PDB file of C-alpha atoms in Angstrom:
ATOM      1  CA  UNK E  25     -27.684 -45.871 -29.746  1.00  0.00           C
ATOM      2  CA  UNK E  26     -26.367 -43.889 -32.830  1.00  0.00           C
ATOM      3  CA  UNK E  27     -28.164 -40.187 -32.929  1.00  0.00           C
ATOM      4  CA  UNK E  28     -30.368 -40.501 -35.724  1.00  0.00           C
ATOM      5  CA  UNK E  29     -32.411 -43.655 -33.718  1.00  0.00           C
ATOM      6  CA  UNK E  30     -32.806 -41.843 -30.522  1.00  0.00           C
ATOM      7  CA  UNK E  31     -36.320 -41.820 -30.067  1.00  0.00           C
ATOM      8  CA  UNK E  32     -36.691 -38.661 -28.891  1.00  0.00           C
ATOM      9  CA  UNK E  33     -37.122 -39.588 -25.051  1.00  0.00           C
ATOM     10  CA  UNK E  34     -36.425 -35.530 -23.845  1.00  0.00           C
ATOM     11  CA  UNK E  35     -38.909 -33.753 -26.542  1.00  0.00           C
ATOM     12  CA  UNK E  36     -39.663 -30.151 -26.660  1.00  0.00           C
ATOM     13  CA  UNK E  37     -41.816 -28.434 -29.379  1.00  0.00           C
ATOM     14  CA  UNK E  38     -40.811 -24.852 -30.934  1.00  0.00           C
ATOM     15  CA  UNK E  39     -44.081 -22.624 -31.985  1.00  0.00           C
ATOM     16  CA  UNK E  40     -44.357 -20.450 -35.210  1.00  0.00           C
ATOM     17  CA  UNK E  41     -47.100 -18.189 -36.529  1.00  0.00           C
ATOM     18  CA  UNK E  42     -46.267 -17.092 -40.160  1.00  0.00           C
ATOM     19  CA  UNK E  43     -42.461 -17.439 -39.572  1.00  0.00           C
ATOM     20  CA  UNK E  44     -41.910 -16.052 -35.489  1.00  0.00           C
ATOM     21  CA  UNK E  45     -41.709 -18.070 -32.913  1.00  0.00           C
ATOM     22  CA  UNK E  46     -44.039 -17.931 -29.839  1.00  0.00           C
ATOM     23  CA  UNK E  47     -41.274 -20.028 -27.951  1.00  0.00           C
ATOM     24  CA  UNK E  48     -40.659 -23.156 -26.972  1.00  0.00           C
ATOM     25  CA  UNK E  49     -43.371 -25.608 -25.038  1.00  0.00           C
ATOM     26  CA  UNK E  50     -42.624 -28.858 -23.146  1.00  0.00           C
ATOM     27  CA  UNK E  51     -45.882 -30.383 -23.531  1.00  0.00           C
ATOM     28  CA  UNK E  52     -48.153 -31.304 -26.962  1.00  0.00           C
ATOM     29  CA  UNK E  53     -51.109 -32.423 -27.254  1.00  0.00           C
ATOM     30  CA  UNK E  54     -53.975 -33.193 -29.394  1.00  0.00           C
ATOM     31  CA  UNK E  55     -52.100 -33.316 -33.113  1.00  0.00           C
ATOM     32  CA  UNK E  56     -54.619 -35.342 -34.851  1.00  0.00           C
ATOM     33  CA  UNK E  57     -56.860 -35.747 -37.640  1.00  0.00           C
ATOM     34  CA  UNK E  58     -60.067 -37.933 -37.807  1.00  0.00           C
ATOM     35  CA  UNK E  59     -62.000 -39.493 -41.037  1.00  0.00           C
ATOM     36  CA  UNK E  60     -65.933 -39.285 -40.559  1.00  0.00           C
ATOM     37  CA  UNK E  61     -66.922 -42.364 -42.459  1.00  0.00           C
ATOM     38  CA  UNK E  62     -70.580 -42.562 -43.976  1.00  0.00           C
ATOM     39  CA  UNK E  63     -71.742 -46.051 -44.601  1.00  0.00           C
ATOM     40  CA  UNK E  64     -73.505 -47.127 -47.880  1.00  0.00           C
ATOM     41  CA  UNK E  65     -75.561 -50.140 -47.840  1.00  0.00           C
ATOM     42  CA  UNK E  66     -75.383 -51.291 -51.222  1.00  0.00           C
ATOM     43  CA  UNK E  67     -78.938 -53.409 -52.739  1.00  0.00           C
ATOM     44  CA  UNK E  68     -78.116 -57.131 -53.396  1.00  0.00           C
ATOM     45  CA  UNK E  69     -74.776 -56.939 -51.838  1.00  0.00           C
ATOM     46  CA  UNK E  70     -75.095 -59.043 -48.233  1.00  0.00           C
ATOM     47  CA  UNK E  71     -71.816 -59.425 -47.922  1.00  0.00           C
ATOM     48  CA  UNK E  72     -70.610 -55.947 -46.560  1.00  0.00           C
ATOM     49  CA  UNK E  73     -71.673 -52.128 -46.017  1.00  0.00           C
ATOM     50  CA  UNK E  74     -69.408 -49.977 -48.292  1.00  0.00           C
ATOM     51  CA  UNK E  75     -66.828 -47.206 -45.259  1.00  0.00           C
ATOM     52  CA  UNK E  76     -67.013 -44.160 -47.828  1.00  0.00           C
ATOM     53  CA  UNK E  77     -64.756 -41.188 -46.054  1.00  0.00           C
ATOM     54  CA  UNK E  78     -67.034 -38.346 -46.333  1.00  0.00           C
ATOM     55  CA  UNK E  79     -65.089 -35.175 -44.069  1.00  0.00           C
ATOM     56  CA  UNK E  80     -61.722 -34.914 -42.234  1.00  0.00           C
ATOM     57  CA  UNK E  81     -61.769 -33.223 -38.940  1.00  0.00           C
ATOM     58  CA  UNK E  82     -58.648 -31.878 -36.582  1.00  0.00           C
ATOM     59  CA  UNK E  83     -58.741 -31.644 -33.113  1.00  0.00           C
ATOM     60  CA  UNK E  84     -57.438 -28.431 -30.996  1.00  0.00           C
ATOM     61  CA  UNK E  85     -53.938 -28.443 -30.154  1.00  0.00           C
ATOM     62  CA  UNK E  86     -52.621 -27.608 -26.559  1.00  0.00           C
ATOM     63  CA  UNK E  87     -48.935 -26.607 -25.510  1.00  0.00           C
ATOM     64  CA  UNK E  88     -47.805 -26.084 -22.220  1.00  0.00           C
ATOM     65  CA  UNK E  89     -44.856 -24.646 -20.598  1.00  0.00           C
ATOM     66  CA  UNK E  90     -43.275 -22.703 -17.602  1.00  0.00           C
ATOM     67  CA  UNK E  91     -43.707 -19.117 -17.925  1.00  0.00           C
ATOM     68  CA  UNK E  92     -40.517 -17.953 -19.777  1.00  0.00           C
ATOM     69  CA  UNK E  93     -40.420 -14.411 -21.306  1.00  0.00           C
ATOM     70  CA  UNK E  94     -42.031 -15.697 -24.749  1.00  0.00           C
ATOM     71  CA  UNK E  95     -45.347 -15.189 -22.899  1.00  0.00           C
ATOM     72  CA  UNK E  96     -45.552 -11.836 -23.809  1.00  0.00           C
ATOM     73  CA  UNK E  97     -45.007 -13.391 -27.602  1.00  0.00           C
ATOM     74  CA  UNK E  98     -48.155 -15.153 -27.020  1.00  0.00           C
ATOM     75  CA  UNK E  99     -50.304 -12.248 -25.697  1.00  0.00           C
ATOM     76  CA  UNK E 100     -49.230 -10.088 -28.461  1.00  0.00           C
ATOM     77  CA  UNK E 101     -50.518 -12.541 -31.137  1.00  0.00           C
ATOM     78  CA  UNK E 102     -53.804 -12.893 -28.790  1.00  0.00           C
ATOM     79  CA  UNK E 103     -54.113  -9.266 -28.792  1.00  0.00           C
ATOM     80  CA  UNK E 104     -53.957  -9.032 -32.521  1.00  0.00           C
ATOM     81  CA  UNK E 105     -56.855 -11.074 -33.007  1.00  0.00           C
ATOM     82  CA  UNK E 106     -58.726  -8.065 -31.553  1.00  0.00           C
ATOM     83  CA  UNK E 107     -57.876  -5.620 -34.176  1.00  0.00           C
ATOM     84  CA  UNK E 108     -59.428  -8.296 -37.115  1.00  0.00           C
ATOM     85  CA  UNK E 109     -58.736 -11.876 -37.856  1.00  0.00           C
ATOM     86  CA  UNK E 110     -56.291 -13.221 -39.620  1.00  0.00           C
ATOM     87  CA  UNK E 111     -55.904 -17.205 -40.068  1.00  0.00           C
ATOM     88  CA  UNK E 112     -52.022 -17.600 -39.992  1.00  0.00           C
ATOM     89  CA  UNK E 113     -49.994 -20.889 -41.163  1.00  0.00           C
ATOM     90  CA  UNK E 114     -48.363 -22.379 -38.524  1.00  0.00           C
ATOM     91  CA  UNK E 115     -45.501 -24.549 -37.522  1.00  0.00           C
ATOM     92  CA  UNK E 116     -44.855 -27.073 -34.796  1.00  0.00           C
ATOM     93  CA  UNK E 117     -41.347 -28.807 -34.566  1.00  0.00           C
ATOM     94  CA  UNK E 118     -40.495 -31.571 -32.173  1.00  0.00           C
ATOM     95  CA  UNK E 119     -36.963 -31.062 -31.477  1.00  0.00           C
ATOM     96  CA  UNK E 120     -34.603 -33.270 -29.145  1.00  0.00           C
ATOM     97  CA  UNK E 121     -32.650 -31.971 -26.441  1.00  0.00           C
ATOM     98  CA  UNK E 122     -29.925 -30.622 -28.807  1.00  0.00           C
ATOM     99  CA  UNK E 123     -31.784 -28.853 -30.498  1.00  0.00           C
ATOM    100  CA  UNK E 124     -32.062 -30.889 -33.669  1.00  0.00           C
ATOM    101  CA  UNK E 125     -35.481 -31.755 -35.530  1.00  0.00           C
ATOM    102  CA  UNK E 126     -37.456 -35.011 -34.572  1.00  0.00           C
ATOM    103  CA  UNK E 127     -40.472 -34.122 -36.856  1.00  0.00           C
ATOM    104  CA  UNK E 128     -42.611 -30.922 -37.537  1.00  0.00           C
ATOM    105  CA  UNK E 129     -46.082 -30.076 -38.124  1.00  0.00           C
ATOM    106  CA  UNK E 130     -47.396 -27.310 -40.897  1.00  0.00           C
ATOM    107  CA  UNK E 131     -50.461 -25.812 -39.485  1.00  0.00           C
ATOM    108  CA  UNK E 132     -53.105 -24.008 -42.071  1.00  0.00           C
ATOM    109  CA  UNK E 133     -55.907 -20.969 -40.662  1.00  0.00           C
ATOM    110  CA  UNK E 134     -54.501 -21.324 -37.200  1.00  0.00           C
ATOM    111  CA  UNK E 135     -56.314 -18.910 -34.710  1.00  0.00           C
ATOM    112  CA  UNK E 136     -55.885 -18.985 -30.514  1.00  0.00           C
ATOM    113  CA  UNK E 137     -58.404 -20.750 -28.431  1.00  0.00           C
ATOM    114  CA  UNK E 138     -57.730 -19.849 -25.075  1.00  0.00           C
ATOM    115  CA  UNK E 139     -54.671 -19.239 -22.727  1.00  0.00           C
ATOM    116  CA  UNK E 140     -54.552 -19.898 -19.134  1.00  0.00           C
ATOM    117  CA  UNK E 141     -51.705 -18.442 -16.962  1.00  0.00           C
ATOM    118  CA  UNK E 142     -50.148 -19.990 -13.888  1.00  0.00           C
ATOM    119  CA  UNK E 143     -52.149 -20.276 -10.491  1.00  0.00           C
ATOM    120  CA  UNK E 144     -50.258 -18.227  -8.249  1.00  0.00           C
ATOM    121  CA  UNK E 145     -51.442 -19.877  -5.161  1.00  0.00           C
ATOM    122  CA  UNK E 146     -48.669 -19.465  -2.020  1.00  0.00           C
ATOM    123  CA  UNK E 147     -50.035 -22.255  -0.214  1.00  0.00           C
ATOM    124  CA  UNK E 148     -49.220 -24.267  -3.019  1.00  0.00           C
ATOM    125  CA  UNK E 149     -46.105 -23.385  -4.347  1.00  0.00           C
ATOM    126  CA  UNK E 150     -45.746 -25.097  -8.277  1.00  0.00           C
ATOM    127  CA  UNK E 151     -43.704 -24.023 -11.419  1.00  0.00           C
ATOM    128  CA  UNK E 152     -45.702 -21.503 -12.881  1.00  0.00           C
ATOM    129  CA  UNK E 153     -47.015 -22.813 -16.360  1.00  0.00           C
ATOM    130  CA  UNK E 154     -49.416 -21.411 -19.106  1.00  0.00           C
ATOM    131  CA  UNK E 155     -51.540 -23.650 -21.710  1.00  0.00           C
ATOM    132  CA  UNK E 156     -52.048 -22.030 -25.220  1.00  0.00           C
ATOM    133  CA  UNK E 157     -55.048 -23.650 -27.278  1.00  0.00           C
ATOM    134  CA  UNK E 158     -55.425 -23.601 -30.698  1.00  0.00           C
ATOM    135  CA  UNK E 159     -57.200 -24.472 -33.466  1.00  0.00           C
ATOM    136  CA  UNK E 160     -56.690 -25.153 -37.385  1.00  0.00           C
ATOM    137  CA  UNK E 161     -57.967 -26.198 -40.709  1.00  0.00           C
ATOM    138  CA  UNK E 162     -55.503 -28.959 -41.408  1.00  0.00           C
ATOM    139  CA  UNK E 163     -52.106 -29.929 -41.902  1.00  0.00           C
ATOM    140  CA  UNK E 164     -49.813 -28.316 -44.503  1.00  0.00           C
ATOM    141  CA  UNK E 165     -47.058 -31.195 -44.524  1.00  0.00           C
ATOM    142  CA  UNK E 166     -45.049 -33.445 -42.121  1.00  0.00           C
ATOM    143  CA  UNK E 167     -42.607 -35.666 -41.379  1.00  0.00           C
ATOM    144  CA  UNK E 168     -39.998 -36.905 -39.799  1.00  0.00           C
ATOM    145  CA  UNK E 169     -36.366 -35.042 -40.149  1.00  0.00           C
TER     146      UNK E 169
END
């Protein structure tokens, strides 16, 4: 299968607030938008109940990952938020194992939900991972590369 048809089976996703990268995650979730449709029932029409799109919504986004170094990346823009907050643009890319872009994700008044660091249970030994959460206003572009 010629490069630019792989379908990205081995996908990893690179994290950027305003231009620096948090680092990259393994795991992506929860990239996607919603229409709240109001119904209108018109008077003398029978025959259907006008779908007007009234709001768009966007759920929280979650990345995973084993505990690399870029943690500290992560706790640093946490920390931040302490000292006043600032809504950053931000950018997710999909890239393949290569390296090379599969599709990306502008990211507009991002702030950080939550972060959860690795269990560090001995009885059960795991890869250590942490989960970032965050949250935005909408979507600034995308597309595949």
């Amino acid at each position: 299968m010629p490069q630019d048809l792989d379908p990205g089976s081995t996908i990893f996703f690179n994290l950027s607030i305003d231009g620096e990268s948090l680092g990259t995650f393994n795991g992506c979730e929860g990239l996607s938008s919603q229409v709240e449709i109001e119904q209108h029932q018109e008077g003398g029409n029978n025959g259907f109940v006008w779908q007007l799109p009234s709001r768009v919504t966007f759920s929280n986004i979650t990345l995973t990952r084993p505990l690399t170094p870029d943690t500290a990346k992560v706790a640093a823009w946490i920390s931040s938020i302490t000292t006043g907050v600032t809504r950053p643009t931000a950018q997710i890319a999909a890239l393949r194992a290569d390296g090379s872009l599969v599709a990306r994700w502008g990211l507009i008044d991002v702030l950080p939900v939550s972060w959860r660091g690795p269990s560090l249970d001995p009885s059960s030994p795991a890869v250590a991972t942490e989960t970032l959460e965050i949250t935005h206003h909408g979507f600034t572009d995308a597309g595949a590369a």
